[in-house]
Amino acid sequence: MRGWWQELAGLVLPGDCAGCGAARAVLCPRCRDALSGAGAGPVRPAARRAGPVGLPGVHAGARYEGAVRAVVLAHKERGALPLAGPLGTALAAAVLRGGGAGAGELVLVPVPSARRAVRARGHDPARRIALAASGRLRRAGAPARVAPVLRPRRRVADQAGLGARERLENLAGALEVCRGGARVTAGARIVLVDDVITTGATLAEAARALRAAGLGVAGAAVVAAPADSFVRIRSATRTEQKSCE
């Protein structure tokens, strides 16, 4: 009921922009543009470092800073449910940039939140954003659906304040595939999705759980990532071009 009331209130009551605070706008045009996915690209968990073992290739739709960060937190922690749409736009762009427009059915598998977090927030942020993204992907011509086949296997400590190694240890073996998960995703290209990537530990654990169940992982996509985690794709220099001729 809490989630239903939050969503109804967000649709009918005027409010300020979740990104910049502009009056009487759930999300102003400028902040919505920041989530358009125009800057989507490949990312690594930390600048100039490889991610944790088993981490699939990750693409992000926006930089996790300023208005984007504010919108992510408003949706995740304050229950601003209508923001799932714009966040889903950025996620869909990340999926497409990562090769999501290829042949065959595409299945988005959201990283599950801890049960206690879902109860406290009144909703599952990653799943809600994934549903919004799948709708945008279908409208773009990519056959996509959401399959929440991952679930927590055990309790984990709060990740806040933990370093990269501590997060890996905290999450090791924490997720598993639900019964029937392999059947639900059979024959589809699986892309793991989440709202934000930091150390990559969560996505790596999610990928491990899928592989342990005999499922392949085509890649991962997130709404946003820190600015310094985006990978620069350099064009070939003239010297490199000549060596290929």
PDB file of C-alpha atoms in Angstrom:
ATOM      1  CA  MET A   1       0.000   0.000   0.000  1.00  0.00           C
ATOM      2  CA  ARG A   2       2.845   2.370   0.788  1.00  0.00           C
ATOM      3  CA  GLY A   3       4.232   2.043  -2.740  1.00  0.00           C
ATOM      4  CA  TRP A   4       0.772   2.572  -4.288  1.00  0.00           C
ATOM      5  CA  TRP A   5       0.193   5.782  -2.319  1.00  0.00           C
ATOM      6  CA  GLN A   6       3.683   7.065  -3.141  1.00  0.00           C
ATOM      7  CA  GLU A   7       3.120   6.519  -6.835  1.00  0.00           C
ATOM      8  CA  LEU A   8      -0.330   8.154  -6.793  1.00  0.00           C
ATOM      9  CA  ALA A   9       0.995  11.170  -4.870  1.00  0.00           C
ATOM     10  CA  GLY A  10       3.885  11.579  -7.282  1.00  0.00           C
ATOM     11  CA  LEU A  11       1.535  11.613 -10.244  1.00  0.00           C
ATOM     12  CA  VAL A  12      -1.091  14.057  -8.987  1.00  0.00           C
ATOM     13  CA  LEU A  13       0.677  16.410  -6.583  1.00  0.00           C
ATOM     14  CA  PRO A  14       2.953  19.241  -7.769  1.00  0.00           C
ATOM     15  CA  GLY A  15       6.528  19.129  -6.553  1.00  0.00           C
ATOM     16  CA  ASP A  16      10.018  20.382  -7.194  1.00  0.00           C
ATOM     17  CA  CYS A  17      12.450  18.900  -9.700  1.00  0.00           C
ATOM     18  CA  ALA A  18      14.238  15.973  -8.088  1.00  0.00           C
ATOM     19  CA  GLY A  19      17.447  16.900  -9.875  1.00  0.00           C
ATOM     20  CA  CYS A  20      17.852  20.656  -9.361  1.00  0.00           C
ATOM     21  CA  GLY A  21      14.898  21.767  -7.234  1.00  0.00           C
ATOM     22  CA  ALA A  22      13.155  23.805  -9.930  1.00  0.00           C
ATOM     23  CA  ALA A  23       9.619  24.611  -8.817  1.00  0.00           C
ATOM     24  CA  ARG A  24       6.584  22.606  -9.907  1.00  0.00           C
ATOM     25  CA  ALA A  25       8.362  20.018 -12.010  1.00  0.00           C
ATOM     26  CA  VAL A  26       8.886  16.383 -11.083  1.00  0.00           C
ATOM     27  CA  LEU A  27      11.877  16.540 -13.421  1.00  0.00           C
ATOM     28  CA  CYS A  28      12.767  19.656 -15.409  1.00  0.00           C
ATOM     29  CA  PRO A  29      13.804  19.425 -19.092  1.00  0.00           C
ATOM     30  CA  ARG A  30      17.468  20.042 -18.293  1.00  0.00           C
ATOM     31  CA  CYS A  31      17.658  17.260 -15.700  1.00  0.00           C
ATOM     32  CA  ARG A  32      15.638  14.935 -17.917  1.00  0.00           C
ATOM     33  CA  ASP A  33      18.162  15.575 -20.671  1.00  0.00           C
ATOM     34  CA  ALA A  34      20.965  14.473 -18.318  1.00  0.00           C
ATOM     35  CA  LEU A  35      19.249  11.067 -18.264  1.00  0.00           C
ATOM     36  CA  SER A  36      18.652  10.868 -22.013  1.00  0.00           C
ATOM     37  CA  GLY A  37      21.482   8.373 -22.449  1.00  0.00           C
ATOM     38  CA  ALA A  38      23.353  10.577 -24.916  1.00  0.00           C
ATOM     39  CA  GLY A  39      26.571  10.015 -22.968  1.00  0.00           C
ATOM     40  CA  ALA A  40      26.160   6.249 -22.511  1.00  0.00           C
ATOM     41  CA  GLY A  41      29.347   4.228 -22.754  1.00  0.00           C
ATOM     42  CA  PRO A  42      31.521   1.463 -21.292  1.00  0.00           C
ATOM     43  CA  VAL A  43      32.729   1.803 -17.717  1.00  0.00           C
ATOM     44  CA  ARG A  44      35.106   0.164 -15.289  1.00  0.00           C
ATOM     45  CA  PRO A  45      34.520   0.106 -11.512  1.00  0.00           C
ATOM     46  CA  ALA A  46      37.469   2.405 -10.850  1.00  0.00           C
ATOM     47  CA  ALA A  47      39.644   4.478 -13.158  1.00  0.00           C
ATOM     48  CA  ARG A  48      42.521   2.541 -14.743  1.00  0.00           C
ATOM     49  CA  ARG A  49      41.729  -0.656 -12.829  1.00  0.00           C
ATOM     50  CA  ALA A  50      40.228  -3.942 -13.864  1.00  0.00           C
ATOM     51  CA  GLY A  51      37.047  -4.912 -12.092  1.00  0.00           C
ATOM     52  CA  PRO A  52      36.564  -7.896  -9.798  1.00  0.00           C
ATOM     53  CA  VAL A  53      36.980 -11.391 -11.240  1.00  0.00           C
ATOM     54  CA  GLY A  54      33.927 -12.452 -13.198  1.00  0.00           C
ATOM     55  CA  LEU A  55      32.577  -8.948 -13.798  1.00  0.00           C
ATOM     56  CA  PRO A  56      30.988  -8.801 -17.273  1.00  0.00           C
ATOM     57  CA  GLY A  57      31.400  -5.805 -19.536  1.00  0.00           C
ATOM     58  CA  VAL A  58      29.448  -2.889 -18.082  1.00  0.00           C
ATOM     59  CA  HIS A  59      27.853   0.117 -19.794  1.00  0.00           C
ATOM     60  CA  ALA A  60      26.358   3.141 -18.047  1.00  0.00           C
ATOM     61  CA  GLY A  61      23.791   5.620 -19.291  1.00  0.00           C
ATOM     62  CA  ALA A  62      24.928   8.726 -17.391  1.00  0.00           C
ATOM     63  CA  ARG A  63      27.512  10.143 -15.011  1.00  0.00           C
ATOM     64  CA  TYR A  64      26.703   9.711 -11.350  1.00  0.00           C
ATOM     65  CA  GLU A  65      27.011  13.301 -10.286  1.00  0.00           C
ATOM     66  CA  GLY A  66      24.907  16.421  -9.758  1.00  0.00           C
ATOM     67  CA  ALA A  67      21.318  16.105 -10.924  1.00  0.00           C
ATOM     68  CA  VAL A  68      21.672  12.448 -11.944  1.00  0.00           C
ATOM     69  CA  ARG A  69      22.834  11.464  -8.477  1.00  0.00           C
ATOM     70  CA  ALA A  70      20.004  13.442  -6.906  1.00  0.00           C
ATOM     71  CA  VAL A  71      17.407  11.744  -9.107  1.00  0.00           C
ATOM     72  CA  VAL A  72      18.767   8.248  -8.412  1.00  0.00           C
ATOM     73  CA  LEU A  73      18.641   8.864  -4.656  1.00  0.00           C
ATOM     74  CA  ALA A  74      15.188  10.464  -4.788  1.00  0.00           C
ATOM     75  CA  HIS A  75      13.820   7.387  -6.527  1.00  0.00           C
ATOM     76  CA  LYS A  76      15.721   4.865  -4.447  1.00  0.00           C
ATOM     77  CA  GLU A  77      15.592   6.308  -0.948  1.00  0.00           C
ATOM     78  CA  ARG A  78      12.668   8.737  -0.961  1.00  0.00           C
ATOM     79  CA  GLY A  79      10.196   6.764  -3.042  1.00  0.00           C
ATOM     80  CA  ALA A  80       9.826   9.236  -5.929  1.00  0.00           C
ATOM     81  CA  LEU A  81       8.412   6.455  -8.106  1.00  0.00           C
ATOM     82  CA  PRO A  82       7.573   8.491 -11.255  1.00  0.00           C
ATOM     83  CA  LEU A  83      11.330   8.996 -11.698  1.00  0.00           C
ATOM     84  CA  ALA A  84      11.652   5.358 -12.739  1.00  0.00           C
ATOM     85  CA  GLY A  85      10.700   6.436 -16.271  1.00  0.00           C
ATOM     86  CA  PRO A  86      13.592   8.850 -16.892  1.00  0.00           C
ATOM     87  CA  LEU A  87      16.001   6.508 -15.093  1.00  0.00           C
ATOM     88  CA  GLY A  88      14.768   3.706 -17.322  1.00  0.00           C
ATOM     89  CA  THR A  89      15.592   5.831 -20.367  1.00  0.00           C
ATOM     90  CA  ALA A  90      19.227   6.080 -19.279  1.00  0.00           C
ATOM     91  CA  LEU A  91      19.360   2.358 -18.511  1.00  0.00           C
ATOM     92  CA  ALA A  92      17.879   1.441 -21.889  1.00  0.00           C
ATOM     93  CA  ALA A  93      20.523   3.578 -23.610  1.00  0.00           C
ATOM     94  CA  ALA A  94      23.249   1.747 -21.690  1.00  0.00           C
ATOM     95  CA  VAL A  95      21.808  -1.619 -22.746  1.00  0.00           C
ATOM     96  CA  LEU A  96      21.672  -0.552 -26.390  1.00  0.00           C
ATOM     97  CA  ARG A  97      25.197   0.866 -26.288  1.00  0.00           C
ATOM     98  CA  GLY A  98      26.364  -2.482 -24.917  1.00  0.00           C
ATOM     99  CA  GLY A  99      24.949  -4.372 -27.879  1.00  0.00           C
ATOM    100  CA  GLY A 100      21.391  -4.880 -26.693  1.00  0.00           C
ATOM    101  CA  ALA A 101      19.953  -4.293 -30.158  1.00  0.00           C
ATOM    102  CA  GLY A 102      21.369  -7.573 -31.486  1.00  0.00           C
ATOM    103  CA  ALA A 103      19.354 -10.530 -32.704  1.00  0.00           C
ATOM    104  CA  GLY A 104      17.215 -12.554 -30.329  1.00  0.00           C
ATOM    105  CA  GLU A 105      15.246 -11.892 -27.192  1.00  0.00           C
ATOM    106  CA  LEU A 106      16.814  -9.741 -24.521  1.00  0.00           C
ATOM    107  CA  VAL A 107      16.223 -10.450 -20.839  1.00  0.00           C
ATOM    108  CA  LEU A 108      17.051  -7.831 -18.228  1.00  0.00           C
ATOM    109  CA  VAL A 109      17.892  -9.397 -14.873  1.00  0.00           C
ATOM    110  CA  PRO A 110      17.821  -6.795 -12.084  1.00  0.00           C
ATOM    111  CA  VAL A 111      20.178  -7.118  -9.150  1.00  0.00           C
ATOM    112  CA  PRO A 112      17.867  -7.788  -6.182  1.00  0.00           C
ATOM    113  CA  SER A 113      17.788  -5.564  -3.134  1.00  0.00           C
ATOM    114  CA  ALA A 114      17.964  -7.073   0.343  1.00  0.00           C
ATOM    115  CA  ARG A 115      14.504  -7.983   1.627  1.00  0.00           C
ATOM    116  CA  ARG A 116      14.806  -5.595   4.566  1.00  0.00           C
ATOM    117  CA  ALA A 117      15.716  -2.743   2.195  1.00  0.00           C
ATOM    118  CA  VAL A 118      12.671  -3.444   0.017  1.00  0.00           C
ATOM    119  CA  ARG A 119      10.440  -3.417   3.089  1.00  0.00           C
ATOM    120  CA  ALA A 120      11.950  -0.155   4.323  1.00  0.00           C
ATOM    121  CA  ARG A 121      11.721   1.604   0.955  1.00  0.00           C
ATOM    122  CA  GLY A 122       8.385   0.159  -0.083  1.00  0.00           C
ATOM    123  CA  HIS A 123       9.696  -0.845  -3.509  1.00  0.00           C
ATOM    124  CA  ASP A 124      12.583  -2.528  -5.353  1.00  0.00           C
ATOM    125  CA  PRO A 125      14.382   0.293  -7.232  1.00  0.00           C
ATOM    126  CA  ALA A 126      16.403  -1.800  -9.689  1.00  0.00           C
ATOM    127  CA  ARG A 127      13.413  -3.900 -10.681  1.00  0.00           C
ATOM    128  CA  ARG A 128      11.190  -0.862 -11.216  1.00  0.00           C
ATOM    129  CA  ILE A 129      13.835   0.860 -13.371  1.00  0.00           C
ATOM    130  CA  ALA A 130      14.390  -2.358 -15.329  1.00  0.00           C
ATOM    131  CA  LEU A 131      10.669  -2.523 -16.156  1.00  0.00           C
ATOM    132  CA  ALA A 132      10.760   1.058 -17.414  1.00  0.00           C
ATOM    133  CA  ALA A 133      13.872   0.307 -19.488  1.00  0.00           C
ATOM    134  CA  SER A 134      12.365  -2.816 -21.053  1.00  0.00           C
ATOM    135  CA  GLY A 135       9.396  -0.768 -22.261  1.00  0.00           C
ATOM    136  CA  ARG A 136      11.700   1.750 -23.907  1.00  0.00           C
ATOM    137  CA  LEU A 137      13.744  -1.015 -25.501  1.00  0.00           C
ATOM    138  CA  ARG A 138      10.632  -2.592 -26.998  1.00  0.00           C
ATOM    139  CA  ARG A 139       9.598   0.755 -28.425  1.00  0.00           C
ATOM    140  CA  ALA A 140      13.072   0.994 -29.952  1.00  0.00           C
ATOM    141  CA  GLY A 141      12.536  -2.362 -31.669  1.00  0.00           C
ATOM    142  CA  ALA A 142      14.497  -4.562 -29.251  1.00  0.00           C
ATOM    143  CA  PRO A 143      12.455  -7.522 -27.931  1.00  0.00           C
ATOM    144  CA  ALA A 144      13.091  -7.110 -24.209  1.00  0.00           C
ATOM    145  CA  ARG A 145      11.535  -8.274 -20.966  1.00  0.00           C
ATOM    146  CA  VAL A 146      12.447  -8.362 -17.290  1.00  0.00           C
ATOM    147  CA  ALA A 147      13.140 -11.613 -15.448  1.00  0.00           C
ATOM    148  CA  PRO A 148      13.827 -11.118 -11.710  1.00  0.00           C
ATOM    149  CA  VAL A 149      15.392 -14.568 -11.349  1.00  0.00           C
ATOM    150  CA  LEU A 150      18.002 -13.601  -8.739  1.00  0.00           C
ATOM    151  CA  ARG A 151      17.279 -13.585  -5.015  1.00  0.00           C
ATOM    152  CA  PRO A 152      19.300 -13.087  -1.818  1.00  0.00           C
ATOM    153  CA  ARG A 153      20.658 -16.325  -0.450  1.00  0.00           C
ATOM    154  CA  ARG A 154      21.814 -14.927   2.886  1.00  0.00           C
ATOM    155  CA  ARG A 155      21.963 -11.670   4.784  1.00  0.00           C
ATOM    156  CA  VAL A 156      24.846  -9.309   4.089  1.00  0.00           C
ATOM    157  CA  ALA A 157      26.243  -6.353   5.994  1.00  0.00           C
ATOM    158  CA  ASP A 158      25.470  -2.801   4.907  1.00  0.00           C
ATOM    159  CA  GLN A 159      27.821  -1.944   2.033  1.00  0.00           C
ATOM    160  CA  ALA A 160      28.177   1.711   3.031  1.00  0.00           C
ATOM    161  CA  GLY A 161      31.709   2.469   4.145  1.00  0.00           C
ATOM    162  CA  LEU A 162      33.163  -0.818   2.905  1.00  0.00           C
ATOM    163  CA  GLY A 163      36.157  -0.884   0.568  1.00  0.00           C
ATOM    164  CA  ALA A 164      36.377  -2.888  -2.656  1.00  0.00           C
ATOM    165  CA  ARG A 165      37.894  -5.990  -1.047  1.00  0.00           C
ATOM    166  CA  GLU A 166      35.472  -5.844   1.890  1.00  0.00           C
ATOM    167  CA  ARG A 167      32.517  -5.601  -0.469  1.00  0.00           C
ATOM    168  CA  LEU A 168      33.674  -8.650  -2.391  1.00  0.00           C
ATOM    169  CA  GLU A 169      33.997 -10.638   0.827  1.00  0.00           C
ATOM    170  CA  ASN A 170      30.660  -9.367   2.095  1.00  0.00           C
ATOM    171  CA  LEU A 171      28.819 -10.395  -1.087  1.00  0.00           C
ATOM    172  CA  ALA A 172      30.589 -13.687  -1.839  1.00  0.00           C
ATOM    173  CA  GLY A 173      27.910 -16.344  -2.328  1.00  0.00           C
ATOM    174  CA  ALA A 174      25.123 -13.932  -1.325  1.00  0.00           C
ATOM    175  CA  LEU A 175      22.899 -14.442  -4.393  1.00  0.00           C
ATOM    176  CA  GLU A 176      21.297 -17.393  -6.126  1.00  0.00           C
ATOM    177  CA  VAL A 177      18.968 -18.117  -9.037  1.00  0.00           C
ATOM    178  CA  CYS A 178      15.355 -18.842  -8.145  1.00  0.00           C
ATOM    179  CA  ARG A 179      13.881 -22.224  -8.935  1.00  0.00           C
ATOM    180  CA  GLY A 180      12.844 -22.206 -12.575  1.00  0.00           C
ATOM    181  CA  GLY A 181      15.097 -19.278 -13.375  1.00  0.00           C
ATOM    182  CA  ALA A 182      17.016 -21.199 -16.030  1.00  0.00           C
ATOM    183  CA  ARG A 183      13.775 -22.145 -17.765  1.00  0.00           C
ATOM    184  CA  VAL A 184      12.454 -18.573 -17.717  1.00  0.00           C
ATOM    185  CA  THR A 185      15.584 -17.204 -19.398  1.00  0.00           C
ATOM    186  CA  ALA A 186      16.332 -20.115 -21.758  1.00  0.00           C
ATOM    187  CA  GLY A 187      17.593 -19.011 -25.166  1.00  0.00           C
ATOM    188  CA  ALA A 188      17.674 -15.307 -24.343  1.00  0.00           C
ATOM    189  CA  ARG A 189      20.582 -12.891 -24.044  1.00  0.00           C
ATOM    190  CA  ILE A 190      20.878 -11.983 -20.371  1.00  0.00           C
ATOM    191  CA  VAL A 191      21.941  -8.496 -19.324  1.00  0.00           C
ATOM    192  CA  LEU A 192      22.364  -7.730 -15.633  1.00  0.00           C
ATOM    193  CA  VAL A 193      20.993  -4.322 -14.649  1.00  0.00           C
ATOM    194  CA  ASP A 194      21.319  -2.067 -11.609  1.00  0.00           C
ATOM    195  CA  ASP A 195      21.034   1.613 -10.780  1.00  0.00           C
ATOM    196  CA  VAL A 196      24.686   2.454 -10.009  1.00  0.00           C
ATOM    197  CA  ILE A 197      28.073   0.733 -10.138  1.00  0.00           C
ATOM    198  CA  THR A 198      30.805   1.538  -7.622  1.00  0.00           C
ATOM    199  CA  THR A 199      33.316  -1.264  -7.025  1.00  0.00           C
ATOM    200  CA  GLY A 200      31.545  -3.778  -9.273  1.00  0.00           C
ATOM    201  CA  ALA A 201      31.254  -6.325  -6.449  1.00  0.00           C
ATOM    202  CA  THR A 202      27.462  -6.589  -6.653  1.00  0.00           C
ATOM    203  CA  LEU A 203      27.367  -7.151 -10.416  1.00  0.00           C
ATOM    204  CA  ALA A 204      30.229  -9.657 -10.180  1.00  0.00           C
ATOM    205  CA  GLU A 205      28.345 -11.665  -7.551  1.00  0.00           C
ATOM    206  CA  ALA A 206      25.155 -11.540  -9.615  1.00  0.00           C
ATOM    207  CA  ALA A 207      27.052 -12.808 -12.666  1.00  0.00           C
ATOM    208  CA  ARG A 208      28.604 -15.611 -10.584  1.00  0.00           C
ATOM    209  CA  ALA A 209      25.170 -16.732  -9.394  1.00  0.00           C
ATOM    210  CA  LEU A 210      23.819 -16.853 -12.946  1.00  0.00           C
ATOM    211  CA  ARG A 211      26.805 -18.798 -14.236  1.00  0.00           C
ATOM    212  CA  ALA A 212      26.554 -21.222 -11.326  1.00  0.00           C
ATOM    213  CA  ALA A 213      23.041 -22.020 -12.543  1.00  0.00           C
ATOM    214  CA  GLY A 214      24.347 -22.665 -16.051  1.00  0.00           C
ATOM    215  CA  LEU A 215      23.258 -19.327 -17.502  1.00  0.00           C
ATOM    216  CA  GLY A 216      25.381 -17.107 -19.700  1.00  0.00           C
ATOM    217  CA  VAL A 217      25.735 -13.369 -19.148  1.00  0.00           C
ATOM    218  CA  ALA A 218      25.944 -11.160 -22.230  1.00  0.00           C
ATOM    219  CA  GLY A 219      26.849  -8.046 -20.242  1.00  0.00           C
ATOM    220  CA  ALA A 220      25.689  -5.585 -17.614  1.00  0.00           C
ATOM    221  CA  ALA A 221      24.151  -2.114 -17.707  1.00  0.00           C
ATOM    222  CA  VAL A 222      23.563   0.550 -15.082  1.00  0.00           C
ATOM    223  CA  VAL A 223      21.794   3.876 -14.996  1.00  0.00           C
ATOM    224  CA  ALA A 224      24.891   5.766 -13.882  1.00  0.00           C
ATOM    225  CA  ALA A 225      28.540   5.419 -12.929  1.00  0.00           C
ATOM    226  CA  PRO A 226      31.166   7.785 -11.460  1.00  0.00           C
ATOM    227  CA  ALA A 227      32.594  10.142 -14.063  1.00  0.00           C
ATOM    228  CA  ASP A 228      36.121   8.748 -13.757  1.00  0.00           C
ATOM    229  CA  SER A 229      34.947   5.195 -14.445  1.00  0.00           C
ATOM    230  CA  PHE A 230      33.959   5.872 -18.070  1.00  0.00           C
ATOM    231  CA  VAL A 231      36.382   4.278 -20.519  1.00  0.00           C
ATOM    232  CA  ARG A 232      37.787   6.571 -23.163  1.00  0.00           C
ATOM    233  CA  ILE A 233      37.536   5.022 -26.604  1.00  0.00           C
ATOM    234  CA  ARG A 234      40.398   6.437 -28.606  1.00  0.00           C
ATOM    235  CA  SER A 235      40.215   6.534 -32.365  1.00  0.00           C
ATOM    236  CA  ALA A 236      43.056   4.924 -34.247  1.00  0.00           C
ATOM    237  CA  THR A 237      46.035   7.196 -34.930  1.00  0.00           C
ATOM    238  CA  ARG A 238      47.492   7.587 -38.380  1.00  0.00           C
ATOM    239  CA  THR A 239      50.395   5.369 -37.389  1.00  0.00           C
ATOM    240  CA  GLU A 240      48.012   2.614 -36.297  1.00  0.00           C
ATOM    241  CA  GLN A 241      46.021   3.016 -39.492  1.00  0.00           C
ATOM    242  CA  LYS A 242      49.146   2.720 -41.654  1.00  0.00           C
ATOM    243  CA  SER A 243      50.245  -0.450 -39.850  1.00  0.00           C
ATOM    244  CA  CYS A 244      46.921  -2.057 -40.774  1.00  0.00           C
ATOM    245  CA  GLU A 245      47.139  -1.154 -44.450  1.00  0.00           C
TER     246      GLU A 245
END
